[in-house]
Short mmCIF file of C-alpha atoms in Angstrom, two decimals:
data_model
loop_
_atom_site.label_atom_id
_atom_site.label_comp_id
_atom_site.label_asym_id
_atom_site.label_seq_id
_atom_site.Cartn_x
_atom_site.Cartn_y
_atom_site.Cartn_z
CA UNK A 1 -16.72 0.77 -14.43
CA UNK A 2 -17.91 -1.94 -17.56
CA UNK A 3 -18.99 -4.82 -17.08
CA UNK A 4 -15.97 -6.75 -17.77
CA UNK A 5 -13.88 -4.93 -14.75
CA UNK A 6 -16.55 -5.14 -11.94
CA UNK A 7 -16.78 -9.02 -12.87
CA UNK A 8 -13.00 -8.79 -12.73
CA UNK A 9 -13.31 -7.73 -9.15
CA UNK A 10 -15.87 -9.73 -8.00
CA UNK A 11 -13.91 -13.01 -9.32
CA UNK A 12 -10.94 -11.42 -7.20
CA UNK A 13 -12.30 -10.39 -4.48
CA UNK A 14 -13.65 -14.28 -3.96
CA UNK A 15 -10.11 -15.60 -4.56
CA UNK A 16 -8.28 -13.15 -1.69
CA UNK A 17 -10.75 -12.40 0.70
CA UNK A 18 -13.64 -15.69 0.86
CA UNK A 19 -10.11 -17.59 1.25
CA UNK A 20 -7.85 -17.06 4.02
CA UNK A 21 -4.37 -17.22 3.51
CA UNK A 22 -4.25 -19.10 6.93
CA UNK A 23 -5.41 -22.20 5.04
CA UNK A 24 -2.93 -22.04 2.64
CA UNK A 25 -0.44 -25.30 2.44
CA UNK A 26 1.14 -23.11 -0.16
CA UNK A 27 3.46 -19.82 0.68
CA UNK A 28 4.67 -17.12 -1.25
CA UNK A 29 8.06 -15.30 -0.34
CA UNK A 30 8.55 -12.19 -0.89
CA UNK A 31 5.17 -10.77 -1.07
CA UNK A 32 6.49 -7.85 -2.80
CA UNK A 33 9.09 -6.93 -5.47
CA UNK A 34 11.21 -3.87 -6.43
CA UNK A 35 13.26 -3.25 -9.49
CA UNK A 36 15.64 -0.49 -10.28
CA UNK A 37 15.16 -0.61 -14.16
CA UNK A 38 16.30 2.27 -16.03
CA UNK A 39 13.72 3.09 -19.55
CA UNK A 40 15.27 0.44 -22.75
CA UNK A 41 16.43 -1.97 -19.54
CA UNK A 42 15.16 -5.17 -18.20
CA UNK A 43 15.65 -6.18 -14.91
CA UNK A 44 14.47 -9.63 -13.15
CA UNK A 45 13.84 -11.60 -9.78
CA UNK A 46 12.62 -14.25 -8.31
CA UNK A 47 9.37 -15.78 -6.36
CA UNK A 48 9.85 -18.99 -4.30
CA UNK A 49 7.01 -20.68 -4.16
CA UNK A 50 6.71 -23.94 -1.05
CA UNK A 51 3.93 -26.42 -0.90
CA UNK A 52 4.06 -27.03 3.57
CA UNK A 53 1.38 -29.54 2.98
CA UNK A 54 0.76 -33.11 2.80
CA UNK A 55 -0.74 -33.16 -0.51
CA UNK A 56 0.00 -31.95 -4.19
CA UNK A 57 -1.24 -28.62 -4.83
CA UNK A 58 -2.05 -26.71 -9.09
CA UNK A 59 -0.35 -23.18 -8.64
CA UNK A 60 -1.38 -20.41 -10.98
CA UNK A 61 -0.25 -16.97 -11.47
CA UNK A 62 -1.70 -13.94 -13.31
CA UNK A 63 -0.88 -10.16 -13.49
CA UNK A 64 -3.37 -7.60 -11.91
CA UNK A 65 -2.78 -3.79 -11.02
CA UNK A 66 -3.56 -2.11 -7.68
CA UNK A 67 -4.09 0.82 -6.08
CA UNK A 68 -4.22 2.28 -2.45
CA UNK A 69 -7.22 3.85 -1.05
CA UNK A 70 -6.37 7.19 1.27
CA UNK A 71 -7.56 4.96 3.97
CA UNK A 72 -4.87 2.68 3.06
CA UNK A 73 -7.13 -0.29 1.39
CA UNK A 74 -6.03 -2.25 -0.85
CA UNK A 75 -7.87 -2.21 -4.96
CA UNK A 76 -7.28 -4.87 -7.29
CA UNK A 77 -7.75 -3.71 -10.38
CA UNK A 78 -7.49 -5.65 -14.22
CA UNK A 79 -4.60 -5.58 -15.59
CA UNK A 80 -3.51 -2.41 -17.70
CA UNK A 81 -6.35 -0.03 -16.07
CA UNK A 82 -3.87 2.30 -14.09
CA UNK A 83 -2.11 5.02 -15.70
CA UNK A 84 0.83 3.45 -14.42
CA UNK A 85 0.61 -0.26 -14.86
CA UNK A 86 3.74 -2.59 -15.26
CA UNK A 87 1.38 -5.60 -16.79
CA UNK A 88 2.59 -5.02 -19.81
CA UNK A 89 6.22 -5.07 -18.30
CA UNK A 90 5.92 -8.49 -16.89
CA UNK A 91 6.80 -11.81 -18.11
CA UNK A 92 6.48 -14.60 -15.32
CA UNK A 93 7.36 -18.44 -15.55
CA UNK A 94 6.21 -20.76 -14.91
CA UNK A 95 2.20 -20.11 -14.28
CA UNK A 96 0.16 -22.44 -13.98
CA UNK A 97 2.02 -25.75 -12.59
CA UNK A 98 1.83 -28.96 -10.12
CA UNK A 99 4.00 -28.43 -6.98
CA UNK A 100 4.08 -31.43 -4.80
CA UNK A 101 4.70 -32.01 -1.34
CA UNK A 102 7.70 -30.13 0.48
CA UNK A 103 8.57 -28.92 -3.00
CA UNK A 104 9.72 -25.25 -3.90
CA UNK A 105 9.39 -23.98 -7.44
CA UNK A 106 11.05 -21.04 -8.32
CA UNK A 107 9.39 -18.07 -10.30
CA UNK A 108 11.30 -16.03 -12.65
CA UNK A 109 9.98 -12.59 -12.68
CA UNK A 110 11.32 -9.87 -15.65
CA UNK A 111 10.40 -6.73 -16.68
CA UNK A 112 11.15 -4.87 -19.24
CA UNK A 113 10.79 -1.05 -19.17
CA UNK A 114 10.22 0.89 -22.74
CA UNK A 115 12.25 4.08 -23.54
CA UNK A 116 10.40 6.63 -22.59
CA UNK A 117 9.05 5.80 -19.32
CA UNK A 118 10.20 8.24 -17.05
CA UNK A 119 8.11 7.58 -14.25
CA UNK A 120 7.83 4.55 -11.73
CA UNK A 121 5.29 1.96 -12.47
CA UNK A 122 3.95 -1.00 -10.76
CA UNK A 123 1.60 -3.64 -11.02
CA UNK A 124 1.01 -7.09 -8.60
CA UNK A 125 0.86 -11.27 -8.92
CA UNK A 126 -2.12 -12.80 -8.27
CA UNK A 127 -0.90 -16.43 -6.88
CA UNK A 128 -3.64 -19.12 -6.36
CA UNK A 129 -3.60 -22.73 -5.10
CA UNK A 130 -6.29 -24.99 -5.42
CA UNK A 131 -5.38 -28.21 -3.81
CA UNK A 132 -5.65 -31.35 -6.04
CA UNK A 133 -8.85 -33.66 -5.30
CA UNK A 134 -9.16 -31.83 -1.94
CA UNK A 135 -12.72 -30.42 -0.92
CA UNK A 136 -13.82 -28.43 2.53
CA UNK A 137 -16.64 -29.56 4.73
CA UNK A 138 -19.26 -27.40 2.27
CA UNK A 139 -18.07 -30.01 -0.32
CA UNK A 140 -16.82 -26.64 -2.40
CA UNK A 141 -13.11 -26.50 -3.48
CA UNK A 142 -10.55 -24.58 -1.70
CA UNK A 143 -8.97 -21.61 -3.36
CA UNK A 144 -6.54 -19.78 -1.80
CA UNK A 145 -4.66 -16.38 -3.02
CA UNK A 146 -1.89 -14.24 -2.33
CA UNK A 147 -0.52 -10.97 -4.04
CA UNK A 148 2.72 -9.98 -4.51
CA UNK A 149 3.15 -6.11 -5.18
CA UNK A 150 5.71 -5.22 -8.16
CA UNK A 151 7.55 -2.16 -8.01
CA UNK A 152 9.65 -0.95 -11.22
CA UNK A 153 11.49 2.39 -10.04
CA UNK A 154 13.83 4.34 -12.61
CA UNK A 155 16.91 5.27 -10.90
CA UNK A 156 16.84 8.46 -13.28
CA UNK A 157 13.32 9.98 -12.20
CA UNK A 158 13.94 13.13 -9.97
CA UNK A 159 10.82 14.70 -9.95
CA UNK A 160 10.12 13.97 -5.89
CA UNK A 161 7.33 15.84 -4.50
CA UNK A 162 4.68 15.95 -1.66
CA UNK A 163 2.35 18.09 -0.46
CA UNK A 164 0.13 18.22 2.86
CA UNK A 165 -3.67 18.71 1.22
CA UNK A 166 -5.63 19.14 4.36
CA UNK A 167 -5.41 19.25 7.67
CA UNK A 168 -8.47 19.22 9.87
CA UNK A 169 -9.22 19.42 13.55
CA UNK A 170 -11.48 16.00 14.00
CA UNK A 171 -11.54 16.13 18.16
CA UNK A 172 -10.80 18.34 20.55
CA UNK A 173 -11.15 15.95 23.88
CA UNK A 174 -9.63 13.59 23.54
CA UNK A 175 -7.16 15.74 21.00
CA UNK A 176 -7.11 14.08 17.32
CA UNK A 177 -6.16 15.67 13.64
CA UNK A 178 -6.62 14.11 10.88
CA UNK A 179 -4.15 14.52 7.94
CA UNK A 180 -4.65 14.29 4.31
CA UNK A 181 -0.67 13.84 2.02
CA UNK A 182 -0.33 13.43 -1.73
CA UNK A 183 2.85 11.90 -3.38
CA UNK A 184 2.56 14.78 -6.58
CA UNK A 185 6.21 13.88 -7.83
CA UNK A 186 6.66 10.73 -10.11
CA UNK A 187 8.83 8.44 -7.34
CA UNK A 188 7.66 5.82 -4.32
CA UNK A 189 8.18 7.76 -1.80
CA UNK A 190 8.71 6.27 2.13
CA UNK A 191 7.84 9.74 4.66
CA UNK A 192 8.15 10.14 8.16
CA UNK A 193 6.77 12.96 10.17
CA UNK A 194 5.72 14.96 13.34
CA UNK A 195 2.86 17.23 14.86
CA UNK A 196 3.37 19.86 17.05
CA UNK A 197 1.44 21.55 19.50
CA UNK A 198 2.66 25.46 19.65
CA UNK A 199 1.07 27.68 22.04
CA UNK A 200 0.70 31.36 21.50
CA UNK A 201 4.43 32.13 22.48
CA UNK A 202 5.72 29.48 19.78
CA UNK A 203 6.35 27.03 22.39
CA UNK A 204 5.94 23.32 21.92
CA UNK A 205 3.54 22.14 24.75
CA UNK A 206 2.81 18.18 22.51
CA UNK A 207 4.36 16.33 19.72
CA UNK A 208 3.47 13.23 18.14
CA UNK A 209 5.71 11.36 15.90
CA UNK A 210 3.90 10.00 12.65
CA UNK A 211 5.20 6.81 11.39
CA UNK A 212 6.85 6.29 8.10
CA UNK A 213 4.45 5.19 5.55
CA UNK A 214 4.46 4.76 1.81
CA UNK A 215 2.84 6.03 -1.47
CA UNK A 216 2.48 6.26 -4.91
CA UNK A 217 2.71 8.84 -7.66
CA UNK A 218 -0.45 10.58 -7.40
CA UNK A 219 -1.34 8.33 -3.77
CA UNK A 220 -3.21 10.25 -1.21
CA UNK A 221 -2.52 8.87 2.15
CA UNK A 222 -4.83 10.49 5.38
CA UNK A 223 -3.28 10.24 8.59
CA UNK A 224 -5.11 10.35 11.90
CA UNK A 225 -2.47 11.75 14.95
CA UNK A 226 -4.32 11.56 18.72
CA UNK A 227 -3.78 11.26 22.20
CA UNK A 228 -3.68 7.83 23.22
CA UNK A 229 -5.86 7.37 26.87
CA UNK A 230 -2.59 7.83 28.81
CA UNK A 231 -1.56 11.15 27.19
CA UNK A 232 -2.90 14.16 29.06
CA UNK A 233 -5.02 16.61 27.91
CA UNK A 234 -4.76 19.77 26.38
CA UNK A 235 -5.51 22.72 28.84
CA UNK A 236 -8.27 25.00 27.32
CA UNK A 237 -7.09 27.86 25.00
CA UNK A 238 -5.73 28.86 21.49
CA UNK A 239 -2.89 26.58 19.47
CA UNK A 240 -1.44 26.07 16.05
CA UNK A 241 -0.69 22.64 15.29
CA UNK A 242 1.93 21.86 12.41
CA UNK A 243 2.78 19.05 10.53
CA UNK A 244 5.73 18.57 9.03
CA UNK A 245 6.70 15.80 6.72
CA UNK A 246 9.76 14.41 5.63
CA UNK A 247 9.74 12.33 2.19
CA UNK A 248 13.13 11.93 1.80
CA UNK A 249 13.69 15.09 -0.57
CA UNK A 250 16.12 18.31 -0.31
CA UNK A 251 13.27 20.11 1.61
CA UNK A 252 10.66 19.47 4.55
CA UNK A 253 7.21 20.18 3.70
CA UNK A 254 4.60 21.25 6.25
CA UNK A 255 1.27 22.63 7.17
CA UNK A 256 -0.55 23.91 9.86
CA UNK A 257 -4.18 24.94 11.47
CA UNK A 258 -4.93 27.08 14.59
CA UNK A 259 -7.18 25.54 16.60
CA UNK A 260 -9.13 26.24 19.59
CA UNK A 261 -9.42 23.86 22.90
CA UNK A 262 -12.74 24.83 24.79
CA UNK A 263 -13.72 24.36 28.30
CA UNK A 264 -15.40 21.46 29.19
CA UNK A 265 -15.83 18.20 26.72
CA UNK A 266 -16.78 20.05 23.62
CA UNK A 267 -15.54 18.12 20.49
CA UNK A 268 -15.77 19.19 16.75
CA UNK A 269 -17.42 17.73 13.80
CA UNK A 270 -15.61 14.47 12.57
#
């Protein structure tokens, strides 16, 4: 990373994390945007944008991209940096602007998508209010942030596609596997799921139901499934445990591990 990104980040990471959004006299609605745009379209919506305090409040926006960690983080990145960045997509206005008290200001959000740009893209808002001749008890002046999430999606891209990259016995008492998905198509995908527990006869002796989540193109999502402190036990002996994952495609995708519950409180590596 140059120099220019990582003080990118640093500036960033001050504006949405050293803040708290529970100070805010300022809200955001929605925090997140999608837009069906096919390539040589534009398509365009809305932020509304409501000073709930007492005083007036300077409002500015900028565009950043993001990114997902597997451990479902949130990265904000500069502008441009991903593969598959909207920025240069995005025209916003207005940016940088008074809002008084009780007032809402709208946002107009477009994008336009070039021919040619089969794939979704996305990219975020950075939104921060610094409240006008206002100071905290440090004497330091309050910043506050939000970010909305932009999602352009072609209604023409058909390459969907998922696949379950590991699977790995973490526990054994109390039971947990850990999961590791990839989005490989070029579509936001939403997937659902399920373990289950098969004995040596094929039978089904535990299932857990895994929770629909999202991802990107290219977004590797790990997903830890466990007994919960009420569950009971698995008796000692020899399983296969199968995951199968539905992402909204014409086929299920799956994978699966033997594994081996021994006597007494043995547990494997994490």
């Amino acid at each position: 990373m140059n120099h220019k990104n990582l003080i990118y980040l640093l500036v960033l990471t001050l504006i949405l994390t050293l803040s708290p959004v529970a100070n805010a006299e300022v809200s955001v609605r929605p925090l997140s945007l999608r837009l069906e745009v096919a390539p040589g379209n534009s398509g365009s919506s809305t932020l509304t944008i409501h000073n709930r305090g007492e005083k007036s409040s300077r409002v500015q926006l900028r565009v950043a991209d993001w990114w997902r960690t597997p451990d479902g983080n949130l990265q904000i990145l500069p502008p441009g940096s991903r593969e598959k960045s909207a920025a240069d997509w995005i025209v916003f206005s207005p940016n940088d602007f008074r809002i008084e008290a009780d007032q809402r200001v709208e946002v107009n959000v477009e994008v336009s998508v070039p021919e040619g740009a089969n794939d979704d893209h996305w990219s975020m808002l950075l939104v921060t209010e610094e409240p006008l001749n206002s100071e905290d008890s440090s004497g330091m002046q309050v910043s506050v942030g939000y970010a909305v999430k932009i999602l352009v999606e072609n209604p023409n891209a058909v390459d969907e596609g998922a696949e379950i990259t590991n699977i790995k016995l973490a526990n054994t008492n109390p039971f947990k596997l850990n999961i590791t998905y990839t989005n490989t198509g070029n579509n936001y995908l939403k997937t659902k799921g399920s373990v289950e527990i098969r004995n040596l006869q094929g039978e089904t002796v535990r299932s857990f139901d895994i929770e629909e989540f999202p991802t990107l193109p290219g977004e590797e999502h790990r997903i830890s499934v466990q007994r919960n402190e009420e569950g009971e036990q698995l008796d000692p002996g020899q399983y296969y445990a199968i995951a199968i994952m539905d992402f909204g495609g014409d086929h299920l995708i799956q994978g699966g591990l033997p594994i081996e519950i021994p006597e007494g409180e043995e547990k494997a590596d994490k």
